[in-house]
PDB file of N, CA and C in Angstrom:
ATOM      1  N   UNK A   1     -18.097 -18.887 -23.377  1.00 41.00           N
ATOM      2  CA  UNK A   1     -16.690 -19.681 -22.569  1.00 41.00           C
ATOM      3  C   UNK A   1     -15.992 -18.609 -21.753  1.00 41.00           C
ATOM      4  N   UNK A   2     -15.644 -17.638 -23.117  1.00 39.00           N
ATOM      5  CA  UNK A   2     -14.216 -16.521 -23.059  1.00 39.00           C
ATOM      6  C   UNK A   2     -15.151 -15.328 -21.817  1.00 39.00           C
ATOM      7  N   UNK A   3     -16.161 -15.318 -22.097  1.00 38.00           N
ATOM      8  CA  UNK A   3     -17.042 -14.326 -20.950  1.00 38.00           C
ATOM      9  C   UNK A   3     -16.555 -14.832 -19.692  1.00 38.00           C
ATOM     10  N   UNK A   4     -16.798 -15.827 -19.272  1.00 37.00           N
ATOM     11  CA  UNK A   4     -16.793 -16.710 -17.864  1.00 37.00           C
ATOM     12  C   UNK A   4     -15.419 -16.780 -17.637  1.00 37.00           C
ATOM     13  N   UNK A   5     -14.274 -17.102 -18.095  1.00 34.00           N
ATOM     14  CA  UNK A   5     -12.889 -16.379 -18.228  1.00 34.00           C
ATOM     15  C   UNK A   5     -12.611 -15.358 -17.989  1.00 34.00           C
ATOM     16  N   UNK A   6     -13.187 -14.018 -18.314  1.00 36.00           N
ATOM     17  CA  UNK A   6     -12.957 -12.741 -18.213  1.00 36.00           C
ATOM     18  C   UNK A   6     -13.420 -12.575 -16.879  1.00 36.00           C
ATOM     19  N   UNK A   7     -14.656 -12.475 -16.637  1.00 36.00           N
ATOM     20  CA  UNK A   7     -15.326 -12.357 -15.329  1.00 36.00           C
ATOM     21  C   UNK A   7     -14.696 -13.116 -14.267  1.00 36.00           C
ATOM     22  N   UNK A   8     -14.209 -14.206 -14.199  1.00 39.00           N
ATOM     23  CA  UNK A   8     -13.139 -14.810 -13.240  1.00 39.00           C
ATOM     24  C   UNK A   8     -11.818 -14.175 -13.112  1.00 39.00           C
ATOM     25  N   UNK A   9     -11.298 -13.970 -14.238  1.00 38.00           N
ATOM     26  CA  UNK A   9     -10.017 -13.087 -13.834  1.00 38.00           C
ATOM     27  C   UNK A   9     -10.244 -11.764 -13.547  1.00 38.00           C
ATOM     28  N   UNK A  10     -11.178 -10.868 -13.700  1.00 36.00           N
ATOM     29  CA  UNK A  10     -11.414  -9.692 -13.269  1.00 36.00           C
ATOM     30  C   UNK A  10     -12.122  -9.747 -12.019  1.00 36.00           C
ATOM     31  N   UNK A  11     -12.670 -10.787 -11.563  1.00 35.00           N
ATOM     32  CA  UNK A  11     -13.019 -11.102 -10.040  1.00 35.00           C
ATOM     33  C   UNK A  11     -11.471 -11.250  -9.100  1.00 35.00           C
ATOM     34  N   UNK A  12     -10.703 -12.211  -9.544  1.00 34.00           N
ATOM     35  CA  UNK A  12      -9.725 -12.263  -9.011  1.00 34.00           C
ATOM     36  C   UNK A  12      -8.684 -10.982  -9.029  1.00 34.00           C
ATOM     37  N   UNK A  13      -8.571 -10.073 -10.022  1.00 33.00           N
ATOM     38  CA  UNK A  13      -7.784  -9.029  -9.976  1.00 33.00           C
ATOM     39  C   UNK A  13      -8.457  -7.874  -9.047  1.00 33.00           C
ATOM     40  N   UNK A  14      -9.787  -8.100  -8.964  1.00 35.00           N
ATOM     41  CA  UNK A  14     -10.130  -6.965  -7.945  1.00 35.00           C
ATOM     42  C   UNK A  14     -10.244  -7.554  -6.500  1.00 35.00           C
ATOM     43  N   UNK A  15     -10.200  -8.570  -5.992  1.00 37.00           N
ATOM     44  CA  UNK A  15      -9.675  -9.184  -5.011  1.00 37.00           C
ATOM     45  C   UNK A  15      -8.047  -8.723  -4.495  1.00 37.00           C
ATOM     46  N   UNK A  16      -7.239  -9.205  -5.625  1.00 34.00           N
ATOM     47  CA  UNK A  16      -5.961  -8.610  -5.539  1.00 34.00           C
ATOM     48  C   UNK A  16      -5.761  -7.243  -4.581  1.00 34.00           C
ATOM     49  N   UNK A  17      -6.520  -6.340  -5.838  1.00 34.00           N
ATOM     50  CA  UNK A  17      -6.516  -5.024  -5.160  1.00 34.00           C
ATOM     51  C   UNK A  17      -6.998  -4.532  -3.849  1.00 34.00           C
ATOM     52  N   UNK A  18      -8.110  -5.320  -3.464  1.00 33.00           N
ATOM     53  CA  UNK A  18      -8.358  -5.105  -2.216  1.00 33.00           C
ATOM     54  C   UNK A  18      -7.724  -5.555  -1.231  1.00 33.00           C
ATOM     55  N   UNK A  19      -6.965  -6.657  -1.753  1.00 37.00           N
ATOM     56  CA  UNK A  19      -6.130  -7.150  -0.505  1.00 37.00           C
ATOM     57  C   UNK A  19      -4.928  -5.973  -0.299  1.00 37.00           C
ATOM     58  N   UNK A  20      -4.828  -5.458  -1.662  1.00 36.00           N
ATOM     59  CA  UNK A  20      -3.813  -4.797  -1.269  1.00 36.00           C
ATOM     60  C   UNK A  20      -3.994  -3.371  -0.341  1.00 36.00           C
ATOM     61  N   UNK A  21      -5.031  -3.162  -1.017  1.00 40.00           N
ATOM     62  CA  UNK A  21      -5.778  -1.951  -0.061  1.00 40.00           C
ATOM     63  C   UNK A  21      -5.820  -1.745   1.566  1.00 40.00           C
ATOM     64  N   UNK A  22      -5.612  -3.462   1.906  1.00 53.00           N
ATOM     65  CA  UNK A  22      -6.377  -3.401   3.164  1.00 53.00           C
ATOM     66  C   UNK A  22      -4.741  -3.335   3.951  1.00 53.00           C
ATOM     67  N   UNK A  23      -3.790  -3.457   3.304  1.00 68.00           N
ATOM     68  CA  UNK A  23      -2.525  -3.501   4.067  1.00 68.00           C
ATOM     69  C   UNK A  23      -1.739  -2.301   4.617  1.00 68.00           C
ATOM     70  N   UNK A  24      -1.550  -2.447   5.837  1.00 76.00           N
ATOM     71  CA  UNK A  24      -1.130  -0.658   7.046  1.00 76.00           C
ATOM     72  C   UNK A  24       0.284  -0.815   6.570  1.00 76.00           C
ATOM     73  N   UNK A  25       0.494   0.458   5.764  1.00 82.00           N
ATOM     74  CA  UNK A  25       1.971   0.872   5.737  1.00 82.00           C
ATOM     75  C   UNK A  25       2.577   1.474   6.271  1.00 82.00           C
ATOM     76  N   UNK A  26       3.687   2.254   6.725  1.00 87.00           N
ATOM     77  CA  UNK A  26       3.959   3.293   7.044  1.00 87.00           C
ATOM     78  C   UNK A  26       5.424   3.616   6.932  1.00 87.00           C
ATOM     79  N   UNK A  27       5.687   4.825   6.687  1.00 91.00           N
ATOM     80  CA  UNK A  27       7.570   4.820   6.303  1.00 91.00           C
ATOM     81  C   UNK A  27       8.343   5.425   7.475  1.00 91.00           C
ATOM     82  N   UNK A  28       9.505   5.035   7.551  1.00 92.00           N
ATOM     83  CA  UNK A  28      10.472   5.387   8.522  1.00 92.00           C
ATOM     84  C   UNK A  28      11.360   6.087   7.803  1.00 92.00           C
ATOM     85  N   UNK A  29      11.803   7.092   8.399  1.00 94.00           N
ATOM     86  CA  UNK A  29      13.111   7.969   7.754  1.00 94.00           C
ATOM     87  C   UNK A  29      14.281   7.835   9.201  1.00 94.00           C
ATOM     88  N   UNK A  30      15.648   7.718   8.705  1.00 95.00           N
ATOM     89  CA  UNK A  30      16.349   7.661   9.528  1.00 95.00           C
ATOM     90  C   UNK A  30      17.289   9.096   9.340  1.00 95.00           C
ATOM     91  N   UNK A  31      16.629   9.669  10.300  1.00 94.00           N
ATOM     92  CA  UNK A  31      17.885  11.574  10.285  1.00 94.00           C
ATOM     93  C   UNK A  31      18.669  11.407  11.046  1.00 94.00           C
ATOM     94  N   UNK A  32      19.581  10.044  11.636  1.00 94.00           N
ATOM     95  CA  UNK A  32      20.673  10.184  12.119  1.00 94.00           C
ATOM     96  C   UNK A  32      22.201   9.937  11.586  1.00 94.00           C
ATOM     97  N   UNK A  33      23.059  10.100  12.185  1.00 96.00           N
ATOM     98  CA  UNK A  33      24.417   9.598  11.367  1.00 96.00           C
ATOM     99  C   UNK A  33      24.581   8.268  11.295  1.00 96.00           C
ATOM    100  N   UNK A  34      23.756   7.699  12.219  1.00 96.00           N
ATOM    101  CA  UNK A  34      24.295   5.886  12.336  1.00 96.00           C
ATOM    102  C   UNK A  34      23.075   4.982  11.541  1.00 96.00           C
ATOM    103  N   UNK A  35      23.338   4.192  11.197  1.00 97.00           N
ATOM    104  CA  UNK A  35      22.726   2.841  10.316  1.00 97.00           C
ATOM    105  C   UNK A  35      21.371   2.295  11.344  1.00 97.00           C
ATOM    106  N   UNK A  36      20.283   2.015  11.279  1.00 95.00           N
ATOM    107  CA  UNK A  36      19.420   1.633  11.936  1.00 95.00           C
ATOM    108  C   UNK A  36      19.410   0.287  11.648  1.00 95.00           C
ATOM    109  N   UNK A  37      19.865  -0.775  12.840  1.00 96.00           N
ATOM    110  CA  UNK A  37      19.795  -2.226  12.452  1.00 96.00           C
ATOM    111  C   UNK A  37      18.540  -2.993  12.761  1.00 96.00           C
ATOM    112  N   UNK A  38      17.441  -2.551  13.408  1.00 93.00           N
ATOM    113  CA  UNK A  38      16.325  -2.848  13.931  1.00 93.00           C
ATOM    114  C   UNK A  38      15.175  -2.127  14.240  1.00 93.00           C
ATOM    115  N   UNK A  39      13.912  -2.175  13.790  1.00 91.00           N
ATOM    116  CA  UNK A  39      12.880  -1.562  14.384  1.00 91.00           C
ATOM    117  C   UNK A  39      12.303  -2.305  15.402  1.00 91.00           C
ATOM    118  N   UNK A  40      12.315  -2.100  16.750  1.00 92.00           N
ATOM    119  CA  UNK A  40      11.291  -2.919  17.391  1.00 92.00           C
ATOM    120  C   UNK A  40       9.723  -2.035  17.699  1.00 92.00           C
ATOM    121  N   UNK A  41       9.079  -3.233  17.884  1.00 90.00           N
ATOM    122  CA  UNK A  41       7.925  -2.607  17.682  1.00 90.00           C
ATOM    123  C   UNK A  41       6.986  -3.051  19.137  1.00 90.00           C
ATOM    124  N   UNK A  42       6.274  -2.384  20.105  1.00 91.00           N
ATOM    125  CA  UNK A  42       5.200  -2.947  21.127  1.00 91.00           C
ATOM    126  C   UNK A  42       3.852  -2.552  21.358  1.00 91.00           C
ATOM    127  N   UNK A  43       3.199  -3.536  21.485  1.00 90.00           N
ATOM    128  CA  UNK A  43       1.410  -2.876  21.687  1.00 90.00           C
ATOM    129  C   UNK A  43       1.663  -2.483  23.041  1.00 90.00           C
ATOM    130  N   UNK A  44       2.393  -2.571  23.964  1.00 91.00           N
ATOM    131  CA  UNK A  44       1.874  -2.498  25.490  1.00 91.00           C
ATOM    132  C   UNK A  44       3.336  -1.740  26.027  1.00 91.00           C
ATOM    133  N   UNK A  45       4.400  -1.678  25.285  1.00 91.00           N
ATOM    134  CA  UNK A  45       5.596  -0.674  25.528  1.00 91.00           C
ATOM    135  C   UNK A  45       6.463  -1.032  26.337  1.00 91.00           C
ATOM    136  N   UNK A  46       6.360  -2.648  26.739  1.00 91.00           N
ATOM    137  CA  UNK A  46       6.932  -3.314  27.578  1.00 91.00           C
ATOM    138  C   UNK A  46       7.808  -4.772  26.824  1.00 91.00           C
ATOM    139  N   UNK A  47       7.037  -5.333  26.103  1.00 92.00           N
ATOM    140  CA  UNK A  47       7.575  -6.420  25.222  1.00 92.00           C
ATOM    141  C   UNK A  47       7.714  -5.796  23.733  1.00 92.00           C
ATOM    142  N   UNK A  48       8.873  -5.977  23.288  1.00 91.00           N
ATOM    143  CA  UNK A  48       8.893  -5.607  21.675  1.00 91.00           C
ATOM    144  C   UNK A  48       9.070  -6.507  21.060  1.00 91.00           C
ATOM    145  N   UNK A  49       8.779  -6.742  19.800  1.00 88.00           N
ATOM    146  CA  UNK A  49       9.039  -7.668  18.755  1.00 88.00           C
ATOM    147  C   UNK A  49       9.915  -6.791  17.939  1.00 88.00           C
ATOM    148  N   UNK A  50       9.806  -7.027  16.571  1.00 83.00           N
ATOM    149  CA  UNK A  50      10.919  -6.159  15.445  1.00 83.00           C
ATOM    150  C   UNK A  50      10.334  -6.834  14.055  1.00 83.00           C
ATOM    151  N   UNK A  51      10.376  -5.527  13.313  1.00 82.00           N
ATOM    152  CA  UNK A  51      10.152  -5.914  11.888  1.00 82.00           C
ATOM    153  C   UNK A  51      11.434  -6.579  11.325  1.00 82.00           C
ATOM    154  N   UNK A  52      11.206  -6.876   9.985  1.00 85.00           N
ATOM    155  CA  UNK A  52      12.060  -7.525   9.097  1.00 85.00           C
ATOM    156  C   UNK A  52      12.739  -6.137   8.577  1.00 85.00           C
ATOM    157  N   UNK A  53      13.909  -5.716   8.525  1.00 90.00           N
ATOM    158  CA  UNK A  53      14.232  -4.378   7.505  1.00 90.00           C
ATOM    159  C   UNK A  53      15.576  -4.502   7.091  1.00 90.00           C
ATOM    160  N   UNK A  54      15.408  -5.923   6.515  1.00 90.00           N
ATOM    161  CA  UNK A  54      16.892  -6.604   5.647  1.00 90.00           C
ATOM    162  C   UNK A  54      18.104  -6.104   6.096  1.00 90.00           C
ATOM    163  N   UNK A  55      18.785  -5.343   5.536  1.00 94.00           N
ATOM    164  CA  UNK A  55      19.887  -4.945   5.534  1.00 94.00           C
ATOM    165  C   UNK A  55      20.027  -3.581   6.685  1.00 94.00           C
ATOM    166  N   UNK A  56      19.121  -3.124   7.189  1.00 95.00           N
ATOM    167  CA  UNK A  56      19.111  -2.118   7.811  1.00 95.00           C
ATOM    168  C   UNK A  56      18.564  -0.909   7.104  1.00 95.00           C
ATOM    169  N   UNK A  57      18.498   0.326   8.043  1.00 94.00           N
ATOM    170  CA  UNK A  57      18.325   1.590   7.388  1.00 94.00           C
ATOM    171  C   UNK A  57      19.316   2.662   7.221  1.00 94.00           C
ATOM    172  N   UNK A  58      19.984   2.825   6.177  1.00 97.00           N
ATOM    173  CA  UNK A  58      21.342   3.899   6.288  1.00 97.00           C
ATOM    174  C   UNK A  58      21.044   5.316   6.678  1.00 97.00           C
ATOM    175  N   UNK A  59      22.092   5.713   7.031  1.00 96.00           N
ATOM    176  CA  UNK A  59      21.718   7.476   7.597  1.00 96.00           C
ATOM    177  C   UNK A  59      20.875   8.286   5.915  1.00 96.00           C
ATOM    178  N   UNK A  60      19.862   8.939   6.430  1.00 96.00           N
ATOM    179  CA  UNK A  60      19.370   9.873   5.630  1.00 96.00           C
ATOM    180  C   UNK A  60      18.704   9.064   4.369  1.00 96.00           C
ATOM    181  N   UNK A  61      18.157   8.032   4.706  1.00 96.00           N
ATOM    182  CA  UNK A  61      17.040   7.122   4.232  1.00 96.00           C
ATOM    183  C   UNK A  61      15.661   6.601   4.523  1.00 96.00           C
ATOM    184  N   UNK A  62      14.629   6.622   3.671  1.00 95.00           N
ATOM    185  CA  UNK A  62      13.232   6.552   4.168  1.00 95.00           C
ATOM    186  C   UNK A  62      12.728   5.076   3.696  1.00 95.00           C
ATOM    187  N   UNK A  63      12.448   4.006   4.102  1.00 93.00           N
ATOM    188  CA  UNK A  63      11.850   3.216   4.033  1.00 93.00           C
ATOM    189  C   UNK A  63      10.267   3.050   3.675  1.00 93.00           C
ATOM    190  N   UNK A  64       9.565   2.265   3.516  1.00 91.00           N
ATOM    191  CA  UNK A  64       8.138   1.976   3.530  1.00 91.00           C
ATOM    192  C   UNK A  64       8.131   0.631   4.437  1.00 91.00           C
ATOM    193  N   UNK A  65       7.318   0.366   5.349  1.00 88.00           N
ATOM    194  CA  UNK A  65       7.526  -1.147   6.158  1.00 88.00           C
ATOM    195  C   UNK A  65       5.972  -1.586   6.260  1.00 88.00           C
ATOM    196  N   UNK A  66       5.455  -2.927   6.188  1.00 86.00           N
ATOM    197  CA  UNK A  66       3.940  -3.013   5.947  1.00 86.00           C
ATOM    198  C   UNK A  66       3.706  -3.930   7.238  1.00 86.00           C
ATOM    199  N   UNK A  67       2.955  -3.541   7.877  1.00 79.00           N
ATOM    200  CA  UNK A  67       2.325  -4.715   8.872  1.00 79.00           C
ATOM    201  C   UNK A  67       2.014  -6.039   8.353  1.00 79.00           C
ATOM    202  N   UNK A  68       2.455  -6.902   9.499  1.00 75.00           N
ATOM    203  CA  UNK A  68       1.582  -8.339   8.730  1.00 75.00           C
ATOM    204  C   UNK A  68       0.591  -8.531   9.423  1.00 75.00           C
ATOM    205  N   UNK A  69      -0.403  -9.257   8.244  1.00 74.00           N
ATOM    206  CA  UNK A  69      -1.667  -9.473   8.810  1.00 74.00           C
ATOM    207  C   UNK A  69      -1.835  -9.876  10.190  1.00 74.00           C
ATOM    208  N   UNK A  70      -0.843 -10.944  10.477  1.00 67.00           N
ATOM    209  CA  UNK A  70      -1.184 -11.358  11.563  1.00 67.00           C
ATOM    210  C   UNK A  70      -1.371 -10.415  12.680  1.00 67.00           C
ATOM    211  N   UNK A  71      -0.794  -9.168  12.610  1.00 71.00           N
ATOM    212  CA  UNK A  71      -1.360  -8.049  13.507  1.00 71.00           C
ATOM    213  C   UNK A  71      -2.424  -7.274  13.776  1.00 71.00           C
ATOM    214  N   UNK A  72      -3.422  -7.949  12.653  1.00 71.00           N
ATOM    215  CA  UNK A  72      -4.575  -6.882  12.516  1.00 71.00           C
ATOM    216  C   UNK A  72      -5.489  -7.096  13.538  1.00 71.00           C
ATOM    217  N   UNK A  73      -5.347  -7.888  14.731  1.00 76.00           N
ATOM    218  CA  UNK A  73      -6.191  -7.919  15.680  1.00 76.00           C
ATOM    219  C   UNK A  73      -5.721  -7.002  16.866  1.00 76.00           C
ATOM    220  N   UNK A  74      -4.382  -6.443  16.697  1.00 80.00           N
ATOM    221  CA  UNK A  74      -3.801  -5.613  17.886  1.00 80.00           C
ATOM    222  C   UNK A  74      -4.327  -4.284  17.618  1.00 80.00           C
ATOM    223  N   UNK A  75      -4.173  -3.067  18.579  1.00 83.00           N
ATOM    224  CA  UNK A  75      -4.289  -2.059  18.681  1.00 83.00           C
ATOM    225  C   UNK A  75      -3.838  -1.243  17.737  1.00 83.00           C
ATOM    226  N   UNK A  76      -4.172  -0.139  17.548  1.00 83.00           N
ATOM    227  CA  UNK A  76      -4.059   1.053  16.325  1.00 83.00           C
ATOM    228  C   UNK A  76      -2.663   1.654  16.926  1.00 83.00           C
ATOM    229  N   UNK A  77      -2.775   1.752  18.604  1.00 90.00           N
ATOM    230  CA  UNK A  77      -1.667   2.392  19.217  1.00 90.00           C
ATOM    231  C   UNK A  77      -0.811   1.348  19.579  1.00 90.00           C
ATOM    232  N   UNK A  78       1.054   1.893  18.980  1.00 89.00           N
ATOM    233  CA  UNK A  78       1.927   1.076  19.030  1.00 89.00           C
ATOM    234  C   UNK A  78       2.903   1.904  19.587  1.00 89.00           C
ATOM    235  N   UNK A  79       4.195   1.074  20.157  1.00 92.00           N
ATOM    236  CA  UNK A  79       5.265   1.945  20.577  1.00 92.00           C
ATOM    237  C   UNK A  79       6.565   1.266  19.841  1.00 92.00           C
ATOM    238  N   UNK A  80       7.380   2.397  18.958  1.00 89.00           N
ATOM    239  CA  UNK A  80       8.038   1.952  18.226  1.00 89.00           C
ATOM    240  C   UNK A  80       9.734   2.579  18.727  1.00 89.00           C
ATOM    241  N   UNK A  81      10.757   2.021  18.807  1.00 93.00           N
ATOM    242  CA  UNK A  81      12.080   2.578  18.718  1.00 93.00           C
ATOM    243  C   UNK A  81      12.981   1.752  18.009  1.00 93.00           C
ATOM    244  N   UNK A  82      14.079   2.628  17.386  1.00 94.00           N
ATOM    245  CA  UNK A  82      15.101   2.049  16.908  1.00 94.00           C
ATOM    246  C   UNK A  82      16.318   1.621  17.313  1.00 94.00           C
ATOM    247  N   UNK A  83      16.823   0.422  16.764  1.00 96.00           N
ATOM    248  CA  UNK A  83      18.205  -0.111  17.669  1.00 96.00           C
ATOM    249  C   UNK A  83      19.054   0.369  16.330  1.00 96.00           C
ATOM    250  N   UNK A  84      20.484   0.737  16.791  1.00 96.00           N
ATOM    251  CA  UNK A  84      21.235   1.184  15.759  1.00 96.00           C
ATOM    252  C   UNK A  84      22.678   0.615  15.474  1.00 96.00           C
ATOM    253  N   UNK A  85      23.320   0.666  14.525  1.00 97.00           N
ATOM    254  CA  UNK A  85      24.551  -0.406  14.661  1.00 97.00           C
ATOM    255  C   UNK A  85      25.758  -0.437  15.564  1.00 97.00           C
ATOM    256  N   UNK A  86      25.559   1.158  16.259  1.00 97.00           N
ATOM    257  CA  UNK A  86      26.354   0.754  17.698  1.00 97.00           C
ATOM    258  C   UNK A  86      25.795   0.380  19.008  1.00 97.00           C
ATOM    259  N   UNK A  87      24.264  -0.173  18.568  1.00 96.00           N
ATOM    260  CA  UNK A  87      23.772  -1.253  19.862  1.00 96.00           C
ATOM    261  C   UNK A  87      22.920  -0.244  20.921  1.00 96.00           C
ATOM    262  N   UNK A  88      22.917   1.247  20.051  1.00 96.00           N
ATOM    263  CA  UNK A  88      22.136   1.871  21.144  1.00 96.00           C
ATOM    264  C   UNK A  88      20.861   1.783  20.783  1.00 96.00           C
ATOM    265  N   UNK A  89      19.745   2.378  21.753  1.00 95.00           N
ATOM    266  CA  UNK A  89      18.278   2.178  21.247  1.00 95.00           C
ATOM    267  C   UNK A  89      17.684   3.624  21.480  1.00 95.00           C
ATOM    268  N   UNK A  90      16.956   3.942  20.557  1.00 94.00           N
ATOM    269  CA  UNK A  90      16.007   5.517  20.580  1.00 94.00           C
ATOM    270  C   UNK A  90      14.984   5.145  21.706  1.00 94.00           C
ATOM    271  N   UNK A  91      14.360   6.483  22.015  1.00 93.00           N
ATOM    272  CA  UNK A  91      13.563   6.249  23.198  1.00 93.00           C
ATOM    273  C   UNK A  91      12.177   5.947  22.284  1.00 93.00           C
ATOM    274  N   UNK A  92      11.642   5.038  22.840  1.00 93.00           N
ATOM    275  CA  UNK A  92      10.343   4.579  22.366  1.00 93.00           C
ATOM    276  C   UNK A  92       9.308   5.673  22.012  1.00 93.00           C
ATOM    277  N   UNK A  93       8.607   5.662  20.945  1.00 91.00           N
ATOM    278  CA  UNK A  93       7.342   6.745  20.492  1.00 91.00           C
ATOM    279  C   UNK A  93       6.503   6.012  20.093  1.00 91.00           C
ATOM    280  N   UNK A  94       5.119   6.550  20.585  1.00 91.00           N
ATOM    281  CA  UNK A  94       4.078   5.851  20.415  1.00 91.00           C
ATOM    282  C   UNK A  94       2.926   6.609  19.239  1.00 91.00           C
ATOM    283  N   UNK A  95       2.628   5.525  18.522  1.00 86.00           N
ATOM    284  CA  UNK A  95       2.160   6.306  16.995  1.00 86.00           C
ATOM    285  C   UNK A  95       0.750   5.272  16.941  1.00 86.00           C
ATOM    286  N   UNK A  96       0.056   6.120  16.119  1.00 86.00           N
ATOM    287  CA  UNK A  96      -1.280   5.534  15.794  1.00 86.00           C
ATOM    288  C   UNK A  96      -1.411   4.825  14.661  1.00 86.00           C
ATOM    289  N   UNK A  97      -1.454   3.972  14.038  1.00 77.00           N
ATOM    290  CA  UNK A  97      -1.185   3.288  12.855  1.00 77.00           C
ATOM    291  C   UNK A  97      -2.716   3.284  12.172  1.00 77.00           C
ATOM    292  N   UNK A  98      -3.899   3.374  12.868  1.00 78.00           N
ATOM    293  CA  UNK A  98      -4.885   3.698  11.835  1.00 78.00           C
ATOM    294  C   UNK A  98      -5.149   5.001  11.153  1.00 78.00           C
ATOM    295  N   UNK A  99      -4.032   5.800  11.481  1.00 80.00           N
ATOM    296  CA  UNK A  99      -4.097   7.044  10.746  1.00 80.00           C
ATOM    297  C   UNK A  99      -3.831   6.848   9.574  1.00 80.00           C
ATOM    298  N   UNK A 100      -3.716   7.672   8.235  1.00 78.00           N
ATOM    299  CA  UNK A 100      -3.478   7.405   7.223  1.00 78.00           C
ATOM    300  C   UNK A 100      -1.891   8.187   7.156  1.00 78.00           C
ATOM    301  N   UNK A 101      -1.028   7.596   6.032  1.00 83.00           N
ATOM    302  CA  UNK A 101       0.124   8.060   5.871  1.00 83.00           C
ATOM    303  C   UNK A 101       1.139   8.809   7.649  1.00 83.00           C
ATOM    304  N   UNK A 102       1.166   7.482   8.029  1.00 84.00           N
ATOM    305  CA  UNK A 102       1.801   7.616   9.473  1.00 84.00           C
ATOM    306  C   UNK A 102       3.496   7.464   8.675  1.00 84.00           C
ATOM    307  N   UNK A 103       4.227   8.457   9.369  1.00 84.00           N
ATOM    308  CA  UNK A 103       5.828   8.566   8.741  1.00 84.00           C
ATOM    309  C   UNK A 103       6.481   8.721  10.257  1.00 84.00           C
ATOM    310  N   UNK A 104       7.084   7.869  10.723  1.00 81.00           N
ATOM    311  CA  UNK A 104       8.151   7.700  11.595  1.00 81.00           C
ATOM    312  C   UNK A 104       9.637   8.099  11.410  1.00 81.00           C
ATOM    313  N   UNK A 105      10.094   9.302  11.887  1.00 85.00           N
ATOM    314  CA  UNK A 105      11.408   9.638  11.890  1.00 85.00           C
ATOM    315  C   UNK A 105      12.320   9.707  13.323  1.00 85.00           C
ATOM    316  N   UNK A 106      13.540   8.825  13.061  1.00 80.00           N
ATOM    317  CA  UNK A 106      14.264   9.045  13.983  1.00 80.00           C
ATOM    318  C   UNK A 106      15.512   9.975  13.865  1.00 80.00           C
ATOM    319  N   UNK A 107      15.529  10.774  15.189  1.00 85.00           N
ATOM    320  CA  UNK A 107      16.747  12.093  14.926  1.00 85.00           C
ATOM    321  C   UNK A 107      17.429  11.858  16.229  1.00 85.00           C
TER     322      UNK A 107
END
């Protein structure tokens, strides 16, 4: 009976690790003098949604963001732009999120 519990626990752990490995994450660095208050994203470059970045990204800081699983059916090519605390927006930049270790820098 104990061996059965160990096998089940090992299977659950393996599924958890596998699910974590399937998450798409990327880093965002704020190289400006102004806090980033929002990160906007768009598949077509016209209609933008946003990432929850909590209280924002302070100047000089880097954070890691993870795509929501609801975006798994979307294209790897996505447009990104930042909205700063002074309400200015950066120009959209296109990135391929199927690549490893995507790092977006706003300057």
